[in-house]
Coordinates of N, CA, C and O in Angstrom, one line a residue:
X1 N -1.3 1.3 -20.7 CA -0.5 1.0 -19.6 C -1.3 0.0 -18.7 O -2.5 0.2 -18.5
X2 N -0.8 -0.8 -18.3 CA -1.4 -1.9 -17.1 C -0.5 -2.1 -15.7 O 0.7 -2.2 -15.6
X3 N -1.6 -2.0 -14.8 CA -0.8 -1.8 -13.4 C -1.3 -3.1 -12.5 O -2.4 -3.1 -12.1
X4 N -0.5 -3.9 -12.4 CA -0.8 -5.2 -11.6 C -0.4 -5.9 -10.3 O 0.7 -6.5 -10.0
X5 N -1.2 -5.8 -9.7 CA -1.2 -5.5 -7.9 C -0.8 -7.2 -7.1 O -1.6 -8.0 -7.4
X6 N -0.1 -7.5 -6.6 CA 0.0 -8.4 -5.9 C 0.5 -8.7 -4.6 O 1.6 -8.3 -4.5
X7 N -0.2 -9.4 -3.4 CA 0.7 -9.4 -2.3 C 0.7 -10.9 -1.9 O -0.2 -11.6 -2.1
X8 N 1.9 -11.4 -1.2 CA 2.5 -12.2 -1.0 C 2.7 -13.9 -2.3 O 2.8 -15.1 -2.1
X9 N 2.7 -13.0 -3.3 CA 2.5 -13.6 -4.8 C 0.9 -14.0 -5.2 O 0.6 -14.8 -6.1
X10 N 0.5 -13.7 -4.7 CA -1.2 -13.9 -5.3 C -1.7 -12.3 -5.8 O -1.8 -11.4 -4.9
X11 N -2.1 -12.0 -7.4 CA -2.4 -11.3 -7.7 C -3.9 -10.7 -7.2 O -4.7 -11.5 -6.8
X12 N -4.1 -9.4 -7.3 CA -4.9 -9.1 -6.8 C -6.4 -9.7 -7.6 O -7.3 -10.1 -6.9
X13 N -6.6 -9.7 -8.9 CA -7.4 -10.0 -10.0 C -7.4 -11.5 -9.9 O -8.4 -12.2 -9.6
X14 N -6.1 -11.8 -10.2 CA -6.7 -13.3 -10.7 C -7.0 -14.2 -9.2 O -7.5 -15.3 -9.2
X15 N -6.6 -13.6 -8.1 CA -6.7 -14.3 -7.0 C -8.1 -14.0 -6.4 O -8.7 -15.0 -5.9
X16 N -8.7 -12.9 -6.4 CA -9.8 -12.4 -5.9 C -10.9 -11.5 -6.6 O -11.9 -11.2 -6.1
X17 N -10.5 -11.3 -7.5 CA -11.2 -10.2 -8.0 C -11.7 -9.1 -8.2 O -12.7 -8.6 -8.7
X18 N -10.3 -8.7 -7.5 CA -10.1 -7.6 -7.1 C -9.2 -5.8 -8.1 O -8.0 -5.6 -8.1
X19 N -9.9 -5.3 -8.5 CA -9.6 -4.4 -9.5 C -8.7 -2.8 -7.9 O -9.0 -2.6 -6.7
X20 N -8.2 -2.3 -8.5 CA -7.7 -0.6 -8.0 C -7.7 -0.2 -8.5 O -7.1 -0.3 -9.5
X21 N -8.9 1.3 -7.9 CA -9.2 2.0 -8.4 C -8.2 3.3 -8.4 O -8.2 4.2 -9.2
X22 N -7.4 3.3 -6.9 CA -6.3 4.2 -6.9 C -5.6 4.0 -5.9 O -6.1 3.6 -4.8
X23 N -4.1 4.1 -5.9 CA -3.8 4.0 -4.9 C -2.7 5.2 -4.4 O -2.0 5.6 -5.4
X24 N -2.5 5.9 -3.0 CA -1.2 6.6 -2.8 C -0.1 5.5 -1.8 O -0.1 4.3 -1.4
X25 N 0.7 6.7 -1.7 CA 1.8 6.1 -0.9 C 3.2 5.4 -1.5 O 4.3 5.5 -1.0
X26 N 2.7 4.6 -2.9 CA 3.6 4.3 -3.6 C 5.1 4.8 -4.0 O 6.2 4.3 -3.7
X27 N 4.9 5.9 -4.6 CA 6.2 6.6 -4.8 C 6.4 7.9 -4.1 O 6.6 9.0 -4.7
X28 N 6.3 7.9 -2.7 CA 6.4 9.1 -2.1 C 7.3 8.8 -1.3 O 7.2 7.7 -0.7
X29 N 8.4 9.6 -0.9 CA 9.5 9.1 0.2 C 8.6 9.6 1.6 O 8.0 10.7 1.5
X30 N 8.4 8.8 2.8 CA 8.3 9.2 3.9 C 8.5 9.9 4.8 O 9.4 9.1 5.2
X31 N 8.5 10.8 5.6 CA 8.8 11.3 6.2 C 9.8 11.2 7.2 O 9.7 10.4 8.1
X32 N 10.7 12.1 7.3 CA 12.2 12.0 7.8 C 11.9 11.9 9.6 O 11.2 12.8 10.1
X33 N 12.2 11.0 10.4 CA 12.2 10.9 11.5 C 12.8 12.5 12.4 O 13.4 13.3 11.9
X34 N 12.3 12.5 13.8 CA 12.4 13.6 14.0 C 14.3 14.1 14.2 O 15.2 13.4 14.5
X35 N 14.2 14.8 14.0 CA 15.7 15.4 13.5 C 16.3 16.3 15.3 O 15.9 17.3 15.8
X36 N 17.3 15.3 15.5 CA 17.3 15.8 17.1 C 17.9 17.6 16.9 O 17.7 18.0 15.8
X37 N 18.2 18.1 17.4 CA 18.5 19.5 17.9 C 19.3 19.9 18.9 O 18.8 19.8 20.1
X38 N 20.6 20.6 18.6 CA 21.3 21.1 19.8 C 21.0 22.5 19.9 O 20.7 23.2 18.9
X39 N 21.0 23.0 21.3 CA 20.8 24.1 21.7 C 22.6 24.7 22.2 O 23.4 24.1 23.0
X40 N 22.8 25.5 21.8 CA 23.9 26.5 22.8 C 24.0 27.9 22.9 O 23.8 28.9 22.2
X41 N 24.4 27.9 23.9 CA 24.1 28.5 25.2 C 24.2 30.2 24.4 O 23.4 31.2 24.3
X42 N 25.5 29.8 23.8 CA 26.3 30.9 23.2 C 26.6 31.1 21.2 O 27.4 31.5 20.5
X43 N 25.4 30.5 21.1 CA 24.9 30.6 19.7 C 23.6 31.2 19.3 O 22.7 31.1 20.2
X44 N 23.4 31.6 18.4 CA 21.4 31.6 17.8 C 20.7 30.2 17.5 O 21.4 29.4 16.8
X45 N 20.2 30.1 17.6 CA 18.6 29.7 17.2 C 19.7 28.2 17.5 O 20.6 28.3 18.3
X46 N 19.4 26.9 16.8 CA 20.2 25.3 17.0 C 21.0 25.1 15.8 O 21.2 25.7 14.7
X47 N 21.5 23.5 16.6 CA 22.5 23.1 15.1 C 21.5 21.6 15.1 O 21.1 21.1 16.1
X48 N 21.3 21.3 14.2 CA 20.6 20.0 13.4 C 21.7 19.2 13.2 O 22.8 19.5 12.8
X49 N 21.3 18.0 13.6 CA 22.3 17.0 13.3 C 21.5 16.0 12.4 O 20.6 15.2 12.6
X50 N 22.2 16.2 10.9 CA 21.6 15.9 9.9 C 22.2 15.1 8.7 O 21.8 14.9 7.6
X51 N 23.6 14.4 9.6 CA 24.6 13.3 9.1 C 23.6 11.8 9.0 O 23.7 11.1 8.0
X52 N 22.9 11.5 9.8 CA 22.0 10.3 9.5 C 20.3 10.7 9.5 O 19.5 11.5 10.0
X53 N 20.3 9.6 8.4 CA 18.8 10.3 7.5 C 17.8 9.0 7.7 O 17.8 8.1 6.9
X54 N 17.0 9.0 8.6 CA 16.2 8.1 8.6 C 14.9 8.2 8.2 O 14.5 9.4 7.9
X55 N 13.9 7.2 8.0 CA 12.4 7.6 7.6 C 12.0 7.1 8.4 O 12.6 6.3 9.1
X56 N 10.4 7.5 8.7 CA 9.2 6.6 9.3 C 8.5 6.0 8.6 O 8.7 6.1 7.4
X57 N 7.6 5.4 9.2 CA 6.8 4.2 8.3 C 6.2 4.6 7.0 O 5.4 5.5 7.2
X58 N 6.4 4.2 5.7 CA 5.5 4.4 4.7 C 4.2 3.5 5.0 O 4.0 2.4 5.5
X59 N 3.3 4.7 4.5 CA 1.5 3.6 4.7 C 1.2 4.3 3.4 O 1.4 5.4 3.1
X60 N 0.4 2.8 2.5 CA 0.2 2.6 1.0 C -1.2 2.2 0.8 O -1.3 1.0 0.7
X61 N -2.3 3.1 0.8 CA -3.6 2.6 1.3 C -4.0 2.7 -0.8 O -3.6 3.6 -1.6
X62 N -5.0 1.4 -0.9 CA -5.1 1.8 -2.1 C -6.7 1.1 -1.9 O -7.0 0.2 -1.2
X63 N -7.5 1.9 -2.7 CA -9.2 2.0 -3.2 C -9.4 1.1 -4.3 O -9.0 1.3 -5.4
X64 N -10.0 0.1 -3.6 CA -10.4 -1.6 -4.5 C -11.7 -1.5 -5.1 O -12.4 -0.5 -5.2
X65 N -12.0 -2.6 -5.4 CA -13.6 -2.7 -6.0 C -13.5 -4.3 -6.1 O -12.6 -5.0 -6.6
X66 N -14.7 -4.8 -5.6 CA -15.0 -6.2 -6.8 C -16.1 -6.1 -7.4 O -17.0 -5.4 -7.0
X67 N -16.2 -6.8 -8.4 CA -17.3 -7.0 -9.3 C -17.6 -8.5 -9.9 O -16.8 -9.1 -10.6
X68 N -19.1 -9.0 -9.3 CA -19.2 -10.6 -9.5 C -20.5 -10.5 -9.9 O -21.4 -9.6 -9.9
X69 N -20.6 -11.7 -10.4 CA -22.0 -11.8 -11.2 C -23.4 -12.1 -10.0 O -24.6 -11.9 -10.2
X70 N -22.7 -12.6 -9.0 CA -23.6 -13.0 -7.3 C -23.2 -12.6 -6.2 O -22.0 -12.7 -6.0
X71 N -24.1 -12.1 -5.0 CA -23.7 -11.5 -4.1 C -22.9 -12.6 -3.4 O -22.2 -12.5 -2.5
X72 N -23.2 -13.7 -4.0 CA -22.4 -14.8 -3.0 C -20.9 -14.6 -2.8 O -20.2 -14.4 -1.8
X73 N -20.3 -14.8 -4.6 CA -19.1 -14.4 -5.3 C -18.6 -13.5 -5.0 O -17.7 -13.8 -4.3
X74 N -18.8 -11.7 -5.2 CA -18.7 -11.1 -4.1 C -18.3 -11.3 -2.5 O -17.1 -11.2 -2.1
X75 N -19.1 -11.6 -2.0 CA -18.4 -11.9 -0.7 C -17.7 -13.2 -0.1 O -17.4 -13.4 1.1
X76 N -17.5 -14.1 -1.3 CA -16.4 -15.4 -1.1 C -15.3 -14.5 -1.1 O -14.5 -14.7 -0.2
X77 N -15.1 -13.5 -2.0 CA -14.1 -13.0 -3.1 C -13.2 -11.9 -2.0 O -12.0 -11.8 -1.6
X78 N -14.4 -11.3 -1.7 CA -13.7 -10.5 -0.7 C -13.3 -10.9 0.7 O -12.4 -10.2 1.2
X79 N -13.9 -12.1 1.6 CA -13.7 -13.0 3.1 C -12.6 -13.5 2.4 O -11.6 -13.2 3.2
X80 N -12.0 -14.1 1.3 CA -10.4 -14.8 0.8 C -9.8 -13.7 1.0 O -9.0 -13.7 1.9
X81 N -10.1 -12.4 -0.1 CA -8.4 -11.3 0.3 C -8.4 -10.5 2.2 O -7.6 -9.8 2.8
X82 N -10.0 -10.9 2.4 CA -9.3 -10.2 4.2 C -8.8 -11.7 4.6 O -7.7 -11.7 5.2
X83 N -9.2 -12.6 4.5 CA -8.2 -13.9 5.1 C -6.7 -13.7 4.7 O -6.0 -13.5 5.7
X84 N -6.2 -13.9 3.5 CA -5.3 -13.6 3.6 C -4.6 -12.5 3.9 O -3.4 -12.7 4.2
X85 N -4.8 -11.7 4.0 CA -4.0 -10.1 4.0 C -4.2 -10.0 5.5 O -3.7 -8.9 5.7
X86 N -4.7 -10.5 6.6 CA -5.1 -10.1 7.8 C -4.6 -11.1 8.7 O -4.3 -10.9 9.9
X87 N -4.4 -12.3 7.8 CA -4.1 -13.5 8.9 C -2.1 -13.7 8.8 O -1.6 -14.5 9.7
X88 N -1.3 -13.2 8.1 CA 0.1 -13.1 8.2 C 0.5 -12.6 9.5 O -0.3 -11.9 10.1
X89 N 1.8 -12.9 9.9 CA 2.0 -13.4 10.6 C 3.5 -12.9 10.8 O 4.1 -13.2 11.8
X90 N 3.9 -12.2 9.8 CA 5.2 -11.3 9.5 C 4.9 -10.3 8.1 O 3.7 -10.3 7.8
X91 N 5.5 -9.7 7.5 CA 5.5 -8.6 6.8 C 5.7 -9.8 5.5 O 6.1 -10.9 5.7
X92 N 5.5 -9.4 4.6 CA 4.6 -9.8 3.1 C 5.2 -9.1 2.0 O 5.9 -8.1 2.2
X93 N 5.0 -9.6 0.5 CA 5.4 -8.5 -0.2 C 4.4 -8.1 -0.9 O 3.7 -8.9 -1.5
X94 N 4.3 -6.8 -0.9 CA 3.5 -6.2 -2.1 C 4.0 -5.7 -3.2 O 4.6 -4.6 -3.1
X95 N 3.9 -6.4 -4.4 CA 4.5 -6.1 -6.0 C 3.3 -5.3 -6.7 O 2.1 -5.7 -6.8
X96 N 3.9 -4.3 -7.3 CA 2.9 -3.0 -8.3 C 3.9 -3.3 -9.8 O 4.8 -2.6 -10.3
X97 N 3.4 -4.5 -10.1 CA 4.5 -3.7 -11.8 C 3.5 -3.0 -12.6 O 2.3 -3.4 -12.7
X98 N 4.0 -1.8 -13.1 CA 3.2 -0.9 -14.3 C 4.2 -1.2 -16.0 O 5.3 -1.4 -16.5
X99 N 2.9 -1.2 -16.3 CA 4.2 -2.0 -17.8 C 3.0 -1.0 -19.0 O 1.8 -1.1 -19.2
X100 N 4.3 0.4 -19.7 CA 4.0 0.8 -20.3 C 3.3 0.3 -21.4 O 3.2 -0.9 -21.4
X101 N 2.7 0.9 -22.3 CA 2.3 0.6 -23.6 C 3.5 0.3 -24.7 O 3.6 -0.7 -25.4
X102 N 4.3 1.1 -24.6 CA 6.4 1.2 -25.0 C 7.0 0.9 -24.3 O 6.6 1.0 -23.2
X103 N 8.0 0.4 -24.3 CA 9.2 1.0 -22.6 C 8.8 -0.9 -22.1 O 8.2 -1.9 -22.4
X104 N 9.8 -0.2 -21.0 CA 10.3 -1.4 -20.1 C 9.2 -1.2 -18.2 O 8.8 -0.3 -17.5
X105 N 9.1 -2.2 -18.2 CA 8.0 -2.3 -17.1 C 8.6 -2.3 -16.1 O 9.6 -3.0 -15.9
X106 N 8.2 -1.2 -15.0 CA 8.7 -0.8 -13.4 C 7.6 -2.0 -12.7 O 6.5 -2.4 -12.9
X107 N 8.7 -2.3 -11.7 CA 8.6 -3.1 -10.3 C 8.5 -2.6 -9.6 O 9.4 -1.7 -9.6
X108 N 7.7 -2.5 -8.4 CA 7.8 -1.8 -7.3 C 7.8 -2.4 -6.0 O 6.9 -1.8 -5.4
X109 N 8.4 -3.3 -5.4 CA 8.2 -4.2 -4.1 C 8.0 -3.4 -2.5 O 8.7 -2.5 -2.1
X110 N 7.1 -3.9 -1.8 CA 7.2 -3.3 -0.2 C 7.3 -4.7 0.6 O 6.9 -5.8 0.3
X111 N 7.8 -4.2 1.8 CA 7.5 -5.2 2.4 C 6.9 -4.8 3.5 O 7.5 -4.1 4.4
X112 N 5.8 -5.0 3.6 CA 4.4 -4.6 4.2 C 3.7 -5.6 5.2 O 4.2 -6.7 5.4
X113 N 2.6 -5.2 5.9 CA 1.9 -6.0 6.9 C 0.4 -5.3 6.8 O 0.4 -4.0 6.8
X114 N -1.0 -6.1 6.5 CA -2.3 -5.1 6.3 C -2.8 -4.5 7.4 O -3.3 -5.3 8.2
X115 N -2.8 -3.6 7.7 CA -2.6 -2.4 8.9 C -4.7 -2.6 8.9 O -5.4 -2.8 9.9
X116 N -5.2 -2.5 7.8 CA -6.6 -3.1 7.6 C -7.2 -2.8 6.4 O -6.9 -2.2 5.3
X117 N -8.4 -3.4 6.9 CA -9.5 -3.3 5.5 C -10.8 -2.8 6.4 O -11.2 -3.1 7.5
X118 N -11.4 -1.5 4.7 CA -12.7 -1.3 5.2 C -13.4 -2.0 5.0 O -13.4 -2.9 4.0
X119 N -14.7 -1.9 6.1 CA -15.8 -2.5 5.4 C -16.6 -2.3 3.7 O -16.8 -1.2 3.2
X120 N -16.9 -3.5 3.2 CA -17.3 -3.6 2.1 C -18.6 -2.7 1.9 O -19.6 -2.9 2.5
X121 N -18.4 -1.9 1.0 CA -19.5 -1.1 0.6 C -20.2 -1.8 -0.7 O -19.9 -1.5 -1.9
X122 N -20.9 -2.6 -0.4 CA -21.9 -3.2 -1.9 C -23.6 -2.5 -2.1 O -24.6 -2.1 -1.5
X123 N -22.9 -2.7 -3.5 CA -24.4 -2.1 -4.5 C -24.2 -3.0 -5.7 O -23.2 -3.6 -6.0
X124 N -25.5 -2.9 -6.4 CA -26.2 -3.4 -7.3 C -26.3 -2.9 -8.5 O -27.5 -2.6 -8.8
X125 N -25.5 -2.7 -9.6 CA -25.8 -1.8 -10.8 C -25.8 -2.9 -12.0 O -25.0 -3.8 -12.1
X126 N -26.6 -2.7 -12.7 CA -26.8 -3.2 -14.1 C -26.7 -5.0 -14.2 O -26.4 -5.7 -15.2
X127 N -27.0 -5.4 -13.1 CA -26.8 -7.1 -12.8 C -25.8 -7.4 -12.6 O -25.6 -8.6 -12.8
X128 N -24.7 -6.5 -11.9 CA -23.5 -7.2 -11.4 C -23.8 -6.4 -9.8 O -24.5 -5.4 -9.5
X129 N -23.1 -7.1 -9.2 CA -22.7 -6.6 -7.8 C -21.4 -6.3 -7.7 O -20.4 -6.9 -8.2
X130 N -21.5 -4.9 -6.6 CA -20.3 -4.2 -7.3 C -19.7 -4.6 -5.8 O -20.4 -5.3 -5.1
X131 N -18.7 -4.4 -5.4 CA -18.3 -4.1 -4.0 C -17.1 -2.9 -3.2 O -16.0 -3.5 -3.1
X132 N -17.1 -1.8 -2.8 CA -15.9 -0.7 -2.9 C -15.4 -1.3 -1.6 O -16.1 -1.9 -0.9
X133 N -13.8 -1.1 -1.4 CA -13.0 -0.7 0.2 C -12.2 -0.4 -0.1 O -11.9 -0.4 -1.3
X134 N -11.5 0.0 1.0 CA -9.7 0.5 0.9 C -9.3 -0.4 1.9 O -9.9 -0.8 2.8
X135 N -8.0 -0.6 1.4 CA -7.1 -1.5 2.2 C -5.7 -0.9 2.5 O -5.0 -0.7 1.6
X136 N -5.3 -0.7 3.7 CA -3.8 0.0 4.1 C -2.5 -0.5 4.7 O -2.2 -0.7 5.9
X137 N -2.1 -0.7 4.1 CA -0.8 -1.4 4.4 C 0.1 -0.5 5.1 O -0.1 0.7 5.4
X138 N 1.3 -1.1 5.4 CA 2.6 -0.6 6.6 C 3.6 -1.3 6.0 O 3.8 -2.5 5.8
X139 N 4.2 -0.5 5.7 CA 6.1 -0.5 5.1 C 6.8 0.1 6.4 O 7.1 1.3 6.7
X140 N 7.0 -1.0 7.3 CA 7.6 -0.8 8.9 C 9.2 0.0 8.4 O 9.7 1.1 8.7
X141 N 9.6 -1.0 7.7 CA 11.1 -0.7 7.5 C 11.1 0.3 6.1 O 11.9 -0.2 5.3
X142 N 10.8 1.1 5.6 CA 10.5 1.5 4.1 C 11.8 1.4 3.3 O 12.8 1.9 3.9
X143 N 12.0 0.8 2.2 CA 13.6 0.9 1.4 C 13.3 2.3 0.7 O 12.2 2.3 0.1
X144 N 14.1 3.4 0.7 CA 14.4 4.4 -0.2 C 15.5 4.3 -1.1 O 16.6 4.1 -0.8
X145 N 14.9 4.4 -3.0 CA 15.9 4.1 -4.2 C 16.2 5.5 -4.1 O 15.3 6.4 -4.0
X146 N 17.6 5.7 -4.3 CA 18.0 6.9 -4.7 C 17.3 7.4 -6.3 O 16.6 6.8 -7.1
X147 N 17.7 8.7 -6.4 CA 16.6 8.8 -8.1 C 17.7 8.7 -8.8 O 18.8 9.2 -8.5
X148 N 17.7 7.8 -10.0 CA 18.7 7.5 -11.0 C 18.0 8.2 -12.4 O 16.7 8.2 -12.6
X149 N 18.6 8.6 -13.2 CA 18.3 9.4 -14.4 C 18.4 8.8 -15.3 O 18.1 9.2 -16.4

């Protein structure tokens, strides 16, 4: 299976060099805004008013890496994806297609804004320079797909 990350149509790899190592948030529905509540007078406990179903923000934080042959590369690689992901200006898209080994390949679009990036944790192993962060996004508006069978 191959899982290929992109935001605002620049892949995460071929644009930066940037690999994920995991990410959440993706397929999780968010959490239902607060659900108001009647009290009466002459009833038990409330009635929930539970005719309109809203969410709050999905946040999609996913755990990166680069890996370059120079510390320079490295940190060109990573100052390009905080430039772009930091410097927008409205909400963006972020595309996850996973495309089985068999089967037909899932799309997954947000439309997102980078909430931030960590600082770059670099080390040195075996003559490459490695580099770790997490980066967290904001799905202000979240679209919920119903589940189709």
């Amino acid at each position: 299976m191959t899982i290929v990350y992109s935001f605002n149509s620049k892949e995460f790899v071929a644009s930066y060099g940037v690999k994920v190592k995991s990410a959440e948030g993706l397929i999780d529905i968010p959490d239902r805004k607060d659900i108001k509540k009647y009290n009466f007078h002459d009833s038990n406990g409330y009635s929930p008013e539970l005719s309109t179903v809203v969410y709050n923000e999905r946040k999609i934080t996913i755990e990166a890496y680069i890996k370059a042959a120079t510390a320079k590369d490295l940190i060109e690689n990573y100052y390009k994806l905080c430039y772009d992901l930091k410097s927008q200006t409205d909400v963006k898209t972020l595309q996850v297609v996973i495309t089985p080994k068999t089967g037909t390949a899932k799309t997954l679009t947000f439309s997102v804004y980078c909430e931030k990036i960590s600082q770059i944790k670099k080390r040195f192993v075996d003559g490459q320079n490695y580099g770790t962060f997490t980066i967290t996004f904001i799905e202000p508006e979240p679209t919920i797909s119903s589940y189709e069978s």
